[in-house]
XYZ file of C-alpha atoms in Angstrom:
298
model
C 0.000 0.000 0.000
C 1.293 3.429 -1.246
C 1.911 5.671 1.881
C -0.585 8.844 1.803
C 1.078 12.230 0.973
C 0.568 14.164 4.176
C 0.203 17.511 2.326
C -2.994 16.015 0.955
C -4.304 17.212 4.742
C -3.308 20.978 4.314
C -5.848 23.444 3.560
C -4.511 27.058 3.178
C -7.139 29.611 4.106
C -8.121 31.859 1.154
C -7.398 35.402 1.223
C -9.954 37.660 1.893
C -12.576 34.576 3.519
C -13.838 35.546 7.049
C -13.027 33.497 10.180
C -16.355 32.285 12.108
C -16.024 32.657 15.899
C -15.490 28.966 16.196
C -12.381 28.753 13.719
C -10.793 31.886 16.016
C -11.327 29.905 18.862
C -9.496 26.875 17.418
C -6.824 29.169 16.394
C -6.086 30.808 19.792
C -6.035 26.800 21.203
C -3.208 26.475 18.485
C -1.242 29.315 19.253
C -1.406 28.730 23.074
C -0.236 25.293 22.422
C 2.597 26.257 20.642
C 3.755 29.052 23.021
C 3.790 26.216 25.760
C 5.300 23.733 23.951
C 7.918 26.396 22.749
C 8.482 28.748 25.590
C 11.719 29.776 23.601
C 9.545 31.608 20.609
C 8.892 35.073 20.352
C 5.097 36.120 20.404
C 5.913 37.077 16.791
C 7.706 33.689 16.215
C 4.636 31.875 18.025
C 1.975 33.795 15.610
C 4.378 32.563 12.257
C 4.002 28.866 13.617
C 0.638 29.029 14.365
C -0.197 30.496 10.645
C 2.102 27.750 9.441
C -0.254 25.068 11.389
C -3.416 26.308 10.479
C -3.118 27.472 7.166
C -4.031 30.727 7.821
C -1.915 34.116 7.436
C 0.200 35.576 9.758
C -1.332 38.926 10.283
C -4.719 37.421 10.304
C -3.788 35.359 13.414
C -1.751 38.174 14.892
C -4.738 40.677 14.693
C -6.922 37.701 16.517
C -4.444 37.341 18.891
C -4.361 40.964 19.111
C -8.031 41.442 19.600
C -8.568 38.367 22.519
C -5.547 40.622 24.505
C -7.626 43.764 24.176
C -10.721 41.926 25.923
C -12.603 41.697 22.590
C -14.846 38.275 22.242
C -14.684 36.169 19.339
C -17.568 37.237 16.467
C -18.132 35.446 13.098
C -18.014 38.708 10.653
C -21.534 39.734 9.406
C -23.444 38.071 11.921
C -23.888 40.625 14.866
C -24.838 43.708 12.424
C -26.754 46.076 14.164
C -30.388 46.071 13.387
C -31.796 49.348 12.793
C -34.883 49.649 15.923
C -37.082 51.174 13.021
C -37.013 48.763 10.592
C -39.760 46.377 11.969
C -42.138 49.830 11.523
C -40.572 50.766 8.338
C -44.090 49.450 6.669
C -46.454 51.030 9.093
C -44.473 54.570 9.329
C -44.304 54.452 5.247
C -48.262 53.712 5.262
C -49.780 55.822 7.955
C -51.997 55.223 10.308
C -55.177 55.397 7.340
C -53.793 52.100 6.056
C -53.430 50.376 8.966
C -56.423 50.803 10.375
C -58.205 49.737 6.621
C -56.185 46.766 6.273
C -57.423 45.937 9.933
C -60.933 46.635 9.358
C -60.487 44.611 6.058
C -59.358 41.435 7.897
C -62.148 41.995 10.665
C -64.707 41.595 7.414
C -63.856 38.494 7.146
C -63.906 37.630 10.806
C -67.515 38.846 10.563
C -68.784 36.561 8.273
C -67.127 33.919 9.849
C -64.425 33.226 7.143
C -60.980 32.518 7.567
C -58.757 35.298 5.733
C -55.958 34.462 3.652
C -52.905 36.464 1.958
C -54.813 35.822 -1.633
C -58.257 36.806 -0.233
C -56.733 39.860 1.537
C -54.785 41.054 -1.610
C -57.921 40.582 -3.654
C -59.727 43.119 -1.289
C -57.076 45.285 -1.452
C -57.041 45.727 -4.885
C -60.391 46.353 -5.365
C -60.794 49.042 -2.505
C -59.121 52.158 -4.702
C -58.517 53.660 -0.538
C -55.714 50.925 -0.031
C -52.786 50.554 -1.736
C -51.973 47.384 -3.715
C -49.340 45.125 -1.718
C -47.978 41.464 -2.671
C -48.701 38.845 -0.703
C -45.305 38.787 0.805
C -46.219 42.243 1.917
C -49.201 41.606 3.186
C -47.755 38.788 5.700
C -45.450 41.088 6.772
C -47.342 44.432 7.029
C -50.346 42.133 9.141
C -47.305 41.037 11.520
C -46.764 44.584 11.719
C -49.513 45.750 12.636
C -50.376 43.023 15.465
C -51.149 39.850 13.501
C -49.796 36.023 14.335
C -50.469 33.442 11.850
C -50.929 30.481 14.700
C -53.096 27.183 14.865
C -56.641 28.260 15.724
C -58.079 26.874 19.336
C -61.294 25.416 19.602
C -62.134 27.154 23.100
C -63.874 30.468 22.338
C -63.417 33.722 24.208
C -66.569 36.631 24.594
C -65.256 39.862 24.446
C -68.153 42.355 26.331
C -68.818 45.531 24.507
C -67.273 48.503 26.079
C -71.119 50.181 26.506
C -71.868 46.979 28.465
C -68.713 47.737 30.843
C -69.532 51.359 31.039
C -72.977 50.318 32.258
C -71.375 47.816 34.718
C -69.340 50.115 36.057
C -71.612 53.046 36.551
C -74.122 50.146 38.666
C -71.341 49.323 40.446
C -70.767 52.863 41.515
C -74.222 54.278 42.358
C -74.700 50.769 44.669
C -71.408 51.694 46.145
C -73.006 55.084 46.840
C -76.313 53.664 48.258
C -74.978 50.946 50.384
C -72.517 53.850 51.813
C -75.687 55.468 52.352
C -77.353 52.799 54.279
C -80.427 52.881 51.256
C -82.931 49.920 51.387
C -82.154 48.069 48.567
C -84.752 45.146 47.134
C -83.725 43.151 44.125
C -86.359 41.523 42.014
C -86.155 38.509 39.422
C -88.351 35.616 37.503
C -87.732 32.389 36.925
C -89.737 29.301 36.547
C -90.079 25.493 37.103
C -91.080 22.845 35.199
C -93.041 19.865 36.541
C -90.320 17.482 35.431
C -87.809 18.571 37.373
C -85.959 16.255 39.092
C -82.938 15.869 42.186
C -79.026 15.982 40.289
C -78.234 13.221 42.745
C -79.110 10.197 43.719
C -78.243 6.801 44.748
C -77.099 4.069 42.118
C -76.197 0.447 42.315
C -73.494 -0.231 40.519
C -73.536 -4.109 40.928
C -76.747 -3.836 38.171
C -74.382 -3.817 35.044
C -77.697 -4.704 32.384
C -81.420 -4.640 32.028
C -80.934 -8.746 32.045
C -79.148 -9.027 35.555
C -81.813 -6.628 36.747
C -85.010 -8.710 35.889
C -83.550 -12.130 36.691
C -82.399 -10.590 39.645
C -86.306 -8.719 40.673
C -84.159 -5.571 40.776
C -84.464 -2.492 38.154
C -82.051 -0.430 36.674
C -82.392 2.551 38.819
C -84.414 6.001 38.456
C -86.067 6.735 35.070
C -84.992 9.597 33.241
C -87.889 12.115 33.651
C -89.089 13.411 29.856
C -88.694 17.316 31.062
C -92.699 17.709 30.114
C -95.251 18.687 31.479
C -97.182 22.071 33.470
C -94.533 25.169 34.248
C -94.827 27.675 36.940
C -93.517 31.246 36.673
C -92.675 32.584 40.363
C -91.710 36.583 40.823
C -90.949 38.041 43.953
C -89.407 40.490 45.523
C -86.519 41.133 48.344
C -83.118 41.507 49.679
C -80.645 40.248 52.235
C -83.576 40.092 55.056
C -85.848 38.211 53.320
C -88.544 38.430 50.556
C -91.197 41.252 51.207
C -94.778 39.908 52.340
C -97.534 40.527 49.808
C -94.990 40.656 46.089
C -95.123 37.042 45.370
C -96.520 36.243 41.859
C -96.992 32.583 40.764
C -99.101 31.936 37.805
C -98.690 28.452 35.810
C -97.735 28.818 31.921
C -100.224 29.026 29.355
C -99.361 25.693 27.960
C -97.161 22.340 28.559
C -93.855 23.620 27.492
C -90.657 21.523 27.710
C -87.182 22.161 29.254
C -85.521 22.881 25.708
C -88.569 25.288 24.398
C -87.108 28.699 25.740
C -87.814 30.977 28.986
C -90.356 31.915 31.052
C -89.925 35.385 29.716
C -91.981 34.111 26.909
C -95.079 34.033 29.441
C -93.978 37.208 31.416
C -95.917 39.620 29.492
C -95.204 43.803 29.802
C -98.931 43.683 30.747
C -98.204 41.417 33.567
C -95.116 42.559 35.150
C -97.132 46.117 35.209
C -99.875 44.627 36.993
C -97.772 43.086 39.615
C -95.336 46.084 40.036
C -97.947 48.457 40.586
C -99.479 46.595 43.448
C -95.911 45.572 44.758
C -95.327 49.270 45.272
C -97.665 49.605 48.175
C -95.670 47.143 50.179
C -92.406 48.624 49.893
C -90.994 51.088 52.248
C -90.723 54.923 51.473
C -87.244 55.759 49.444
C -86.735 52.318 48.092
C -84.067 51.268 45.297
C -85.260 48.471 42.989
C -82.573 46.709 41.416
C -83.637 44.723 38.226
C -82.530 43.112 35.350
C -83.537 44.117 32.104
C -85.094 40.589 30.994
């Protein structure tokens, strides 16, 4: 067997070819090596050597060597540029704040009528609304990331975002009874509701030792409580009150007009404006002088 030319191993680094971090590294291991192993050389003899070991020229490793004295860490060249902070809002500051706000309204559209927006969709829209101005898709993806957009896997759990009139109106109730109960006001609430003459207890007791219909007839056992049909007469029961009790006199119980089941609606269905006037009006004479009602608005 021919013996293999060593030089075959030798790679001389090109002129003019960056040095990652990693090759520096290896470089400074090589010249530290050979400044132990030859305490006699010169730093400028050491950095020769060490060129002539890695293949690399001599003021290349003597300006590394240089820069690990100074303190300065190893970087790979063109890597750690410094990214201009107003280049992610290059697109939005070019645009104004007119475009962003129609490209959001334009992807809300869709939300609307419940249809998933793509890039193609979105440019199509764009280019027919002469308020916009015409961007490629590539654009698009990137203007929408801009502008508060994430492209991510869509959850099946759904989130109810209240109106903000709703939690201005929360708020100022929760304010004024503030004000009242710092004012030691008698405060009734009123409500409806109803009950159905299938209604049944959540709980109950069950044998778990009957496994089938068949074990439970051989057996002279039954499978347990019958699951009521929800059917049947409905009462609608109104009253009046607060943390002492209900007031004497403001109950209202009437039955429904017809057999209703659990799934057919509410009782506000039966609670007429006719009725509820009725009742308030003759509720009134049993409340106390300066009274806050507190309803809903069902």
């Amino acid at each position: 067997m021919d013996p293999i030319d060593p030089r075959r191993y030798i790679t001389k680094h090109k002129r003019g070819e960056s040095l990652t971090s990693k090759e520096q590294k290896i470089l400074l291991t090589v010249l530290g090596n050979v400044m132990i192993d030859n305490p006699e050389l010169s730093p400028t003899q050491a950095c020769k050597k060490t060129a002539h070991l890695t293949g690399t020229g001599y003021v290349t490793v003597l300006k590394i060597k240089s820069d690990f004295d100074a303190g300065k860490q190893a970087v790979t060249p063109g890597k750690k540029r410094p990214r201009l902070e107003h280049l992610s809002q290059k697109r939005t500051v070019v645009y104004g704040h007119d475009v962003v706000n129609g490209v959001r309204r334009l992807v809300h559209s869709f939300f609307r009528r419940n249809e998933a927006p793509t890039l193609q969709k979105i440019k199509a829209e764009l280019d027919k609304d002469i308020s916009l101005p015409t961007m490629s898709t590539t654009t698009i993806r990137r203007f929408l990331c801009d502008i508060g957009f994430v492209y991510c896997k869509r959850k099946r759990n759904s989130a109810f975002l209240e109106r903000s009139d709703l939690i201005d109106w929360r708020r100022r109730y929760l304010r004024q009874m503030q004000k009242l109960r710092a004012q030691n006001a008698k405060i009734f609430y009123l409500d409806e509701t109803w009950i159905n003459a299938g209604h049944t207890t959540s709980y109950a007791w069950h044998d778990t030792t009957v496994v089938s219909p068949r074990d439970a007839h051989r057996e002279g056992l039954t499978v347990g409580l019958k699951q009521t049909p929800g059917k049947g007469g409905r009462l609608i029961v109104l009253h009046l009150g607060n943390e002492d009790g209900f007031i004497p006199g403001c109950k209202l119980v009437f039955e429904a007009g017809k057999s209703v089941t659990l799934e057919d609606g509410t009782h506000h269905d039966e609670m007429t404006g006719q009725r509820f006037e009725e009742w308030w009006v003759a509720a009134m004479d049993h409340l106390p002088p300066g009274s806050h009602i507190v309803m809903d608005n069902a």
